[in-house]
Every structure is written in C-alpha cells, then in structure tokens.
CSV table of N, CA and C in Angstrom, one decimal:
chain,number,residue,atom,x,y,z
A,1,MET,N,0.8,-1.3,0.0
A,1,MET,CA,-0.1,0.0,0.0
A,1,MET,C,1.0,1.3,-0.1
A,2,LYS,N,0.5,2.3,-0.8
A,2,LYS,CA,1.3,3.4,-0.8
A,2,LYS,C,0.7,4.5,0.1
A,3,PHE,N,1.5,5.4,0.3
A,3,PHE,CA,1.1,6.6,1.4
A,3,PHE,C,1.4,7.9,0.6
A,4,ILE,N,0.7,9.0,1.2
A,4,ILE,CA,1.1,10.2,0.8
A,4,ILE,C,1.4,11.0,2.1
A,5,ASP,N,2.6,11.8,1.9
A,5,ASP,CA,3.0,12.6,3.2
A,5,ASP,C,2.3,14.1,3.0
A,6,ILE,N,1.5,14.6,3.9
A,6,ILE,CA,1.3,15.8,3.7
A,6,ILE,C,1.8,16.8,4.8
A,7,PHE,N,2.3,18.0,4.4
A,7,PHE,CA,3.1,18.8,5.3
A,7,PHE,C,2.4,19.7,5.9
A,8,SER,N,1.4,20.0,5.0
A,8,SER,CA,0.4,21.3,5.5
A,8,SER,C,-0.7,20.9,6.4
A,9,LYS,N,-0.7,21.6,7.6
A,9,LYS,CA,-1.7,21.3,8.6
A,9,LYS,C,-3.2,21.6,8.0
A,10,ARG,N,-3.2,22.9,7.2
A,10,ARG,CA,-4.4,23.2,6.7
A,10,ARG,C,-4.8,22.0,5.6
A,11,MET,N,-4.1,21.6,4.7
A,11,MET,CA,-4.5,20.5,3.9
A,11,MET,C,-5.1,19.2,4.7
A,12,ALA,N,-4.4,18.8,5.7
A,12,ALA,CA,-4.7,17.8,6.5
A,12,ALA,C,-6.2,17.8,7.2
A,13,GLU,N,-6.2,19.0,7.6
A,13,GLU,CA,-7.5,19.2,8.3
A,13,GLU,C,-8.7,19.3,7.4
A,14,GLU,N,-8.4,19.9,6.1
A,14,GLU,CA,-9.5,19.8,5.0
A,14,GLU,C,-9.7,18.3,4.8
A,15,LEU,N,-8.7,17.6,4.5
A,15,LEU,CA,-8.9,16.1,4.2
A,15,LEU,C,-9.6,15.3,5.3
A,16,LYS,N,-9.3,15.7,6.5
A,16,LYS,CA,-10.1,15.1,7.7
A,16,LYS,C,-11.4,15.3,7.7
A,17,SER,N,-11.8,16.7,7.4
A,17,SER,CA,-13.3,17.1,7.4
A,17,SER,C,-14.0,16.3,6.2
A,18,LYS,N,-13.3,15.9,5.2
A,18,LYS,CA,-14.0,15.2,4.0
A,18,LYS,C,-14.1,13.8,4.3
A,19,GLY,N,-13.6,13.3,5.5
A,19,GLY,CA,-13.6,11.8,5.9
A,19,GLY,C,-12.6,11.1,5.8
A,20,HIS,N,-11.4,11.7,5.4
A,20,HIS,CA,-10.1,10.8,5.4
A,20,HIS,C,-9.3,10.9,6.8
A,21,LYS,N,-9.0,9.7,7.2
A,21,LYS,CA,-8.3,9.6,8.4
A,21,LYS,C,-6.8,9.4,8.2
A,22,PRO,N,-5.9,10.2,8.9
A,22,PRO,CA,-4.5,9.9,8.8
A,22,PRO,C,-4.2,8.6,9.1
A,23,PHE,N,-3.2,7.9,8.6
A,23,PHE,CA,-2.5,6.5,8.9
A,23,PHE,C,-1.8,6.7,10.1
A,24,LYS,N,-1.0,7.8,10.1
A,24,LYS,CA,-0.2,8.1,11.3
A,24,LYS,C,0.2,9.5,11.2
A,25,ILE,N,0.5,10.1,12.3
A,25,ILE,CA,1.3,11.6,12.3
A,25,ILE,C,2.6,11.3,12.8
A,26,ARG,N,3.7,11.9,12.2
A,26,ARG,CA,5.0,11.8,12.7
A,26,ARG,C,5.6,13.3,12.7
A,27,ALA,N,6.7,13.3,13.3
A,27,ALA,CA,7.3,14.7,13.3
A,27,ALA,C,8.0,14.9,12.2
A,28,ASN,N,8.2,16.1,11.8
A,28,ASN,CA,8.9,16.5,10.5
A,28,ASN,C,10.4,16.4,10.9
A,29,LEU,N,11.2,15.7,10.2
A,29,LEU,CA,12.6,15.6,10.3
A,29,LEU,C,13.4,16.9,10.3
A,30,LYS,N,13.1,17.7,9.1
A,30,LYS,CA,13.7,18.8,9.0
A,30,LYS,C,13.3,19.9,9.8
A,31,THR,N,12.1,20.1,10.3
A,31,THR,CA,11.6,21.0,11.2
A,31,THR,C,10.8,20.3,12.2
A,32,PRO,N,11.5,20.0,13.3
A,32,PRO,CA,10.8,19.0,14.4
A,32,PRO,C,9.5,19.6,15.1
A,33,HIS,N,9.5,21.0,14.9
A,33,HIS,CA,8.3,21.4,15.6
A,33,HIS,C,6.8,21.5,14.8
A,34,TYR,N,7.1,21.0,13.5
A,34,TYR,CA,5.9,20.6,12.7
A,34,TYR,C,5.8,19.2,12.7
A,35,ASP,N,4.5,18.7,12.1
A,35,ASP,CA,4.1,17.3,11.9
A,35,ASP,C,4.1,17.2,10.6
A,36,VAL,N,4.1,15.9,10.2
A,36,VAL,CA,3.8,15.3,8.9
A,36,VAL,C,2.6,14.3,9.0
A,37,TYR,N,1.6,14.4,8.1
A,37,TYR,CA,0.5,13.7,8.4
A,37,TYR,C,0.4,12.7,7.2
A,38,VAL,N,0.4,11.5,7.5
A,38,VAL,CA,0.6,10.4,6.3
A,38,VAL,C,-0.8,9.7,6.3
A,39,PHE,N,-1.2,9.9,4.9
A,39,PHE,CA,-2.5,9.3,4.6
A,39,PHE,C,-2.5,8.2,3.6
A,40,ARG,N,-3.1,7.1,3.4
A,40,ARG,CA,-3.5,6.3,2.4
A,40,ARG,C,-3.5,6.7,1.0
A,41,ASN,N,-2.7,6.6,0.2
A,41,ASN,CA,-3.0,7.0,-1.3
A,41,ASN,C,-4.3,6.0,-1.9
A,42,THR,N,-5.4,7.0,-2.1
A,42,THR,CA,-6.3,6.4,-2.6
A,42,THR,C,-7.0,7.4,-3.9
A,43,ASP,N,-7.7,6.8,-4.8
A,43,ASP,CA,-8.4,7.7,-5.8
A,43,ASP,C,-9.1,8.9,-5.1
A,44,LYS,N,-9.9,8.7,-4.1
A,44,LYS,CA,-10.8,9.8,-3.7
A,44,LYS,C,-9.9,10.9,-2.8
A,45,LEU,N,-8.8,10.4,-2.1
A,45,LEU,CA,-7.8,11.2,-1.7
A,45,LEU,C,-7.1,12.2,-2.7
A,46,LYS,N,-6.8,11.7,-3.8
A,46,LYS,CA,-6.2,12.6,-5.0
A,46,LYS,C,-7.3,13.5,-5.3
A,47,ARG,N,-8.4,13.0,-5.6
A,47,ARG,CA,-9.6,14.0,-6.0
A,47,ARG,C,-9.9,15.1,-5.1
A,48,ASP,N,-9.9,14.8,-3.7
A,48,ASP,CA,-10.0,15.7,-2.9
A,48,ASP,C,-9.1,16.7,-2.7
A,49,MET,N,-7.8,16.2,-2.8
A,49,MET,CA,-6.7,17.2,-2.7
A,49,MET,C,-6.7,18.1,-4.1
A,50,THR,N,-7.1,17.7,-5.1
A,50,THR,CA,-7.3,18.5,-6.2
A,50,THR,C,-8.3,19.6,-6.1
A,51,ARG,N,-9.4,19.0,-5.4
A,51,ARG,CA,-10.6,20.1,-5.3
A,51,ARG,C,-10.0,21.2,-4.4
A,52,ILE,N,-9.5,20.7,-3.2
A,52,ILE,CA,-9.0,21.6,-2.2
A,52,ILE,C,-7.8,22.7,-2.7
A,53,THR,N,-6.9,22.2,-3.5
A,53,THR,CA,-6.0,23.1,-4.0
A,53,THR,C,-6.4,24.2,-4.9
A,54,LYS,N,-7.5,23.8,-5.7
A,54,LYS,CA,-8.2,24.6,-6.7
A,54,LYS,C,-9.0,25.6,-5.9
A,55,VAL,N,-9.5,25.4,-4.7
A,55,VAL,CA,-10.3,26.3,-3.9
A,55,VAL,C,-9.2,27.2,-3.3
A,56,ILE,N,-8.3,26.7,-2.8
A,56,ILE,CA,-7.4,27.5,-1.9
A,56,ILE,C,-6.6,28.6,-2.9
C-alpha cells in the first residue's frame, strides 16, 4: 500500500473534514516543531486534494 505525506496542517484538516483519516502523524525531520500527516494513497484522496488546492 502506498502513502502520501502531507506537510500542510491546513490541507490535512481539510482532508479530515472530508472523511479521510490519517494513517499516522509523525514529526517532520527537517523542522521538528511541525508534523507530517501520512494518508493512504487512494483515488478519492487524490480527487479531494485536487479540489482543495483549486479552492485555496
């Protein structure tokens, strides 16, 4: 199974509001005070990401 790392908290919150659940949340290695949200790579996730980025 493939995964997508989301570095933007805003994007992760939008995806969560659309019903996606993060597989896990881990610390960002380059900037430890930020988190990386890991989601399963699905077609619905890709569609929702496209819609969100067009709105923002």
